[in-house]
Amino acid sequence: MSTTLARKFKVDVTADLTLATGWLALNGINDFDPEIAPNLEDTTAYDTTGWGTSEPTLQEWTATATFFRRLVAGVYDPGQELVRNTVGQFGNAARVGIRWYDRNGGPEAYSGVAIPAWKRANTGVKNVEQATATFTGTDIPLNLGISNPYTTASVPVITGITPAGVAVGGSVAIQGQYFTGLVATTGVKFNAVNATSFAVINDGLAIAVLPAGSAGATPVILTNATGASTAFSYTRA
């Protein structure tokens, strides 16, 4: 008989508040603490024969994640940056979608929309940088018992392309996640045209050379063995 490990949970975040697309892994987590806390109202009466009774009238949920702030090729984890960029925002810009689930395929899987709070952690001179994000559920109820979305492979997700305004023959850096294993030759497309060449630097960074094409907004799609990314609009010269 074995005991399950605390690190079994995987956590993803998205800017899509419908919780349908754009999921990014929240990497570097070393502590994760979700909580569902009911508001209990006292319903004790004479007929409970001396025993106190309560009834839940509201449900609240939070989830706290602490993670290391790592740089990969000079770029912070895109999932962490999605959360950090909600700081100081209002309305939908202050919210993210979040889901957590058992990476072993177990039944524990939840998703919801939350307002994150961000705080630096482990801040001493001899420490390595960490941050703690506390997610507080909003007006959308937490989805309990969703189908476990865990998979060992995911389609690429593009979070940014720099610099803007590059013309044919120039190079751009594509940031995101799940770039490992991009399909040879056809793995990077600009407006359905294969990149002249590309190189995967790591799972979150690829360098691509722009093929011939018209100036203006250009959809960029990355493809690996699992599937194709959602198109990311890039403005080329």
Tab-separated table of C-alpha atoms in Angstrom:
chain	number	residue	atom	x	y	z
A	1	MET	CA	0.000	0.000	0.000
A	2	SER	CA	1.453	3.363	-1.029
A	3	THR	CA	0.596	6.933	-0.065
A	4	THR	CA	-0.023	9.519	-2.800
A	5	LEU	CA	2.512	12.308	-3.158
A	6	ALA	CA	1.761	15.996	-2.593
A	7	ARG	CA	3.411	16.840	-5.898
A	8	LYS	CA	0.824	14.872	-7.887
A	9	PHE	CA	-1.046	18.046	-8.860
A	10	LYS	CA	-0.442	19.928	-12.091
A	11	VAL	CA	-1.661	23.530	-12.316
A	12	ASP	CA	-2.561	25.428	-15.507
A	13	VAL	CA	-3.733	29.001	-16.077
A	14	THR	CA	-5.388	30.773	-19.010
A	15	ALA	CA	-6.501	34.245	-20.049
A	16	ASP	CA	-9.615	32.666	-21.580
A	17	LEU	CA	-12.264	33.114	-18.896
A	18	THR	CA	-14.530	30.616	-20.635
A	19	LEU	CA	-11.887	28.025	-19.634
A	20	ALA	CA	-11.849	26.566	-23.143
A	21	THR	CA	-8.439	27.345	-24.661
A	22	GLY	CA	-5.012	28.862	-24.094
A	23	TRP	CA	-3.983	26.792	-21.068
A	24	LEU	CA	-0.407	27.350	-19.884
A	25	ALA	CA	1.357	25.222	-17.308
A	26	LEU	CA	2.284	27.063	-14.118
A	27	ASN	CA	5.828	25.760	-13.821
A	28	GLY	CA	8.317	25.767	-10.936
A	29	ILE	CA	5.731	25.048	-8.203
A	30	ASN	CA	7.116	23.783	-4.906
A	31	ASP	CA	3.975	24.197	-2.790
A	32	PHE	CA	0.294	24.151	-3.757
A	33	ASP	CA	-2.611	24.506	-1.338
A	34	PRO	CA	-6.206	24.624	-2.665
A	35	GLU	CA	-9.097	25.069	-0.228
A	36	ILE	CA	-12.896	25.016	-0.440
A	37	ALA	CA	-14.360	26.678	2.648
A	38	PRO	CA	-18.122	26.699	3.287
A	39	ASN	CA	-19.859	29.415	5.264
A	40	LEU	CA	-21.672	27.502	8.035
A	41	GLU	CA	-24.771	28.900	9.704
A	42	ASP	CA	-25.894	27.572	13.081
A	43	THR	CA	-29.170	25.632	12.775
A	44	THR	CA	-29.230	24.259	16.285
A	45	ALA	CA	-32.759	23.853	17.703
A	46	TYR	CA	-34.386	22.273	20.708
A	47	ASP	CA	-35.127	19.140	18.714
A	48	THR	CA	-31.418	18.457	18.104
A	49	THR	CA	-31.352	17.203	21.705
A	50	GLY	CA	-28.341	19.155	22.790
A	51	TRP	CA	-26.219	18.619	19.673
A	52	GLY	CA	-25.139	21.598	17.608
A	53	THR	CA	-25.996	21.526	13.906
A	54	SER	CA	-24.927	23.696	10.960
A	55	GLU	CA	-25.908	24.278	7.351
A	56	PRO	CA	-23.610	25.496	4.522
A	57	THR	CA	-25.074	28.631	2.932
A	58	LEU	CA	-22.145	29.836	0.807
A	59	GLN	CA	-19.037	28.240	-0.684
A	60	GLU	CA	-15.719	30.025	-1.115
A	61	TRP	CA	-12.518	28.710	-2.629
A	62	THR	CA	-8.896	29.729	-2.812
A	63	ALA	CA	-5.711	28.161	-4.113
A	64	THR	CA	-2.197	29.228	-3.137
A	65	ALA	CA	0.818	28.329	-5.268
A	66	THR	CA	4.448	29.086	-4.461
A	67	PHE	CA	6.996	28.708	-7.232
A	68	PHE	CA	10.579	29.454	-8.189
A	69	ARG	CA	11.120	32.365	-10.592
A	70	ARG	CA	13.326	30.783	-13.240
A	71	LEU	CA	14.647	32.377	-16.408
A	72	VAL	CA	14.860	30.279	-19.571
A	73	ALA	CA	16.809	32.036	-22.331
A	74	GLY	CA	16.153	35.304	-20.469
A	75	VAL	CA	12.375	34.771	-20.296
A	76	TYR	CA	10.231	34.014	-17.245
A	77	ASP	CA	7.736	31.161	-17.329
A	78	PRO	CA	4.748	32.285	-19.478
A	79	GLY	CA	2.234	30.835	-17.015
A	80	GLN	CA	3.766	32.803	-14.161
A	81	GLU	CA	3.833	35.964	-16.266
A	82	LEU	CA	0.161	35.584	-17.169
A	83	VAL	CA	-0.632	35.616	-13.446
A	84	ARG	CA	1.766	38.454	-12.596
A	85	ASN	CA	0.303	40.666	-15.317
A	86	THR	CA	-3.062	40.766	-13.512
A	87	VAL	CA	-1.491	42.902	-10.770
A	88	GLY	CA	-3.106	46.351	-10.634
A	89	GLN	CA	-5.810	45.473	-13.181
A	90	PHE	CA	-9.610	45.646	-12.956
A	91	GLY	CA	-12.536	43.734	-14.428
A	92	ASN	CA	-11.691	40.754	-16.604
A	93	ALA	CA	-8.056	41.900	-16.842
A	94	ALA	CA	-7.715	41.143	-13.124
A	95	ARG	CA	-8.910	37.544	-13.584
A	96	VAL	CA	-7.435	34.299	-14.865
A	97	GLY	CA	-8.781	30.837	-15.429
A	98	ILE	CA	-7.111	28.168	-13.339
A	99	ARG	CA	-7.339	24.400	-13.208
A	100	TRP	CA	-5.577	21.807	-11.109
A	101	TYR	CA	-5.645	18.054	-11.519
A	102	ASP	CA	-3.957	14.788	-10.633
A	103	ARG	CA	-1.146	14.160	-13.111
A	104	ASN	CA	-1.514	10.429	-12.416
A	105	GLY	CA	-4.977	10.495	-13.988
A	106	GLY	CA	-6.851	10.308	-10.689
A	107	PRO	CA	-10.344	11.714	-10.102
A	108	GLU	CA	-9.290	15.029	-8.509
A	109	ALA	CA	-9.688	17.769	-11.145
A	110	TYR	CA	-11.083	21.288	-10.721
A	111	SER	CA	-11.337	24.520	-12.723
A	112	GLY	CA	-12.576	28.040	-12.109
A	113	VAL	CA	-12.019	31.770	-12.569
A	114	ALA	CA	-10.051	33.622	-9.918
A	115	ILE	CA	-8.510	36.964	-9.016
A	116	PRO	CA	-4.809	36.402	-8.236
A	117	ALA	CA	-2.732	38.217	-5.649
A	118	TRP	CA	1.039	38.200	-6.208
A	119	LYS	CA	3.744	38.379	-3.554
A	120	ARG	CA	7.469	37.822	-3.690
A	121	ALA	CA	8.642	35.072	-1.365
A	122	ASN	CA	11.986	33.775	-0.097
A	123	THR	CA	13.454	37.289	-0.329
A	124	GLY	CA	16.632	37.106	1.772
A	125	VAL	CA	20.034	37.927	0.329
A	126	LYS	CA	21.064	34.266	0.328
A	127	ASN	CA	17.793	32.993	-1.129
A	128	VAL	CA	16.728	32.173	-4.678
A	129	GLU	CA	13.722	34.127	-5.923
A	130	GLN	CA	10.259	32.730	-5.393
A	131	ALA	CA	6.749	34.154	-5.663
A	132	THR	CA	3.431	33.193	-4.114
A	133	ALA	CA	0.191	33.598	-6.044
A	134	THR	CA	-3.083	33.370	-4.130
A	135	PHE	CA	-6.095	32.709	-6.356
A	136	THR	CA	-9.470	33.778	-4.925
A	137	GLY	CA	-12.578	32.463	-6.641
A	138	THR	CA	-14.902	35.064	-8.164
A	139	ASP	CA	-18.552	35.137	-9.219
A	140	ILE	CA	-18.196	31.985	-11.344
A	141	PRO	CA	-18.551	28.776	-9.278
A	142	LEU	CA	-15.654	26.345	-9.034
A	143	ASN	CA	-16.152	23.415	-11.391
A	144	LEU	CA	-15.940	20.295	-9.255
A	145	GLY	CA	-15.033	16.959	-10.759
A	146	ILE	CA	-14.179	18.043	-14.319
A	147	SER	CA	-12.772	15.404	-16.642
A	148	ASN	CA	-9.078	15.091	-15.848
A	149	PRO	CA	-7.306	16.922	-18.707
A	150	TYR	CA	-3.837	15.543	-18.017
A	151	THR	CA	-1.855	14.376	-21.010
A	152	THR	CA	1.836	13.653	-21.402
A	153	ALA	CA	1.917	15.776	-24.566
A	154	SER	CA	0.267	19.112	-25.376
A	155	VAL	CA	-0.150	21.241	-28.483
A	156	PRO	CA	2.113	24.311	-28.642
A	157	VAL	CA	0.923	27.566	-27.081
A	158	ILE	CA	2.278	30.892	-28.387
A	159	THR	CA	2.403	33.785	-25.914
A	160	GLY	CA	4.514	36.302	-27.812
A	161	ILE	CA	6.668	36.989	-30.891
A	162	THR	CA	9.461	39.587	-30.925
A	163	PRO	CA	10.476	41.880	-32.409
A	164	ALA	CA	7.474	43.191	-34.342
A	165	GLY	CA	7.814	44.496	-37.889
A	166	VAL	CA	10.357	42.009	-39.241
A	167	ALA	CA	10.396	41.533	-43.029
A	168	VAL	CA	11.102	38.485	-45.201
A	169	GLY	CA	14.444	36.908	-44.340
A	170	GLY	CA	14.515	38.348	-40.834
A	171	SER	CA	14.417	36.331	-37.621
A	172	VAL	CA	11.890	36.432	-34.790
A	173	ALA	CA	11.814	34.841	-31.355
A	174	ILE	CA	8.617	32.923	-30.601
A	175	GLN	CA	7.812	32.465	-26.898
A	176	GLY	CA	5.368	30.062	-25.288
A	177	GLN	CA	5.234	26.445	-24.160
A	178	TYR	CA	5.367	22.893	-25.557
A	179	PHE	CA	7.727	23.685	-28.441
A	180	THR	CA	9.782	20.515	-28.005
A	181	GLY	CA	9.179	18.205	-30.959
A	182	LEU	CA	7.908	20.755	-33.488
A	183	VAL	CA	7.342	19.002	-36.812
A	184	ALA	CA	10.323	19.303	-39.147
A	185	THR	CA	9.927	21.808	-42.012
A	186	THR	CA	6.199	22.444	-41.446
A	187	GLY	CA	6.320	23.056	-37.694
A	188	VAL	CA	6.291	26.875	-37.987
A	189	LYS	CA	4.016	28.624	-40.473
A	190	PHE	CA	3.442	32.293	-41.236
A	191	ASN	CA	0.067	32.735	-42.944
A	192	ALA	CA	0.137	29.039	-43.995
A	193	VAL	CA	3.648	29.388	-45.478
A	194	ASN	CA	6.467	27.377	-43.900
A	195	ALA	CA	9.140	29.391	-42.127
A	196	THR	CA	12.308	29.534	-44.212
A	197	SER	CA	13.973	27.819	-41.267
A	198	PHE	CA	13.513	27.516	-37.527
A	199	ALA	CA	15.308	26.220	-34.474
A	200	VAL	CA	13.797	25.121	-31.170
A	201	ILE	CA	16.004	26.571	-28.437
A	202	ASN	CA	13.996	25.033	-25.591
A	203	ASP	CA	10.426	24.081	-24.756
A	204	GLY	CA	9.406	27.742	-24.549
A	205	LEU	CA	11.523	29.440	-27.226
A	206	ALA	CA	11.928	29.004	-30.984
A	207	ILE	CA	13.775	31.187	-33.502
A	208	ALA	CA	12.235	31.369	-36.983
A	209	VAL	CA	13.153	33.077	-40.260
A	210	LEU	CA	10.220	34.754	-42.029
A	211	PRO	CA	9.309	33.453	-45.479
A	212	ALA	CA	7.960	35.616	-48.301
A	213	GLY	CA	4.602	37.210	-47.574
A	214	SER	CA	2.566	40.403	-47.443
A	215	ALA	CA	3.086	43.088	-44.839
A	216	GLY	CA	0.587	43.411	-42.017
A	217	ALA	CA	-1.171	41.025	-39.667
A	218	THR	CA	0.009	37.462	-40.209
A	219	PRO	CA	-1.293	34.369	-38.357
A	220	VAL	CA	1.501	32.212	-36.959
A	221	ILE	CA	0.852	28.543	-36.167
A	222	LEU	CA	3.172	26.008	-34.558
A	223	THR	CA	2.619	22.263	-34.890
A	224	ASN	CA	4.015	19.300	-32.987
A	225	ALA	CA	3.079	15.624	-33.022
A	226	THR	CA	0.060	16.320	-30.779
A	227	GLY	CA	-1.450	19.057	-32.921
A	228	ALA	CA	-1.427	22.704	-33.976
A	229	SER	CA	-1.434	25.804	-31.811
A	230	THR	CA	-4.085	28.477	-31.856
A	231	ALA	CA	-3.076	31.084	-34.441
A	232	PHE	CA	-1.118	34.033	-33.016
A	233	SER	CA	-1.355	37.322	-34.909
A	234	TYR	CA	2.043	38.813	-35.779
A	235	THR	CA	2.540	42.120	-37.619
A	236	ARG	CA	5.270	41.842	-40.230
A	237	ALA	CA	6.902	44.435	-42.451
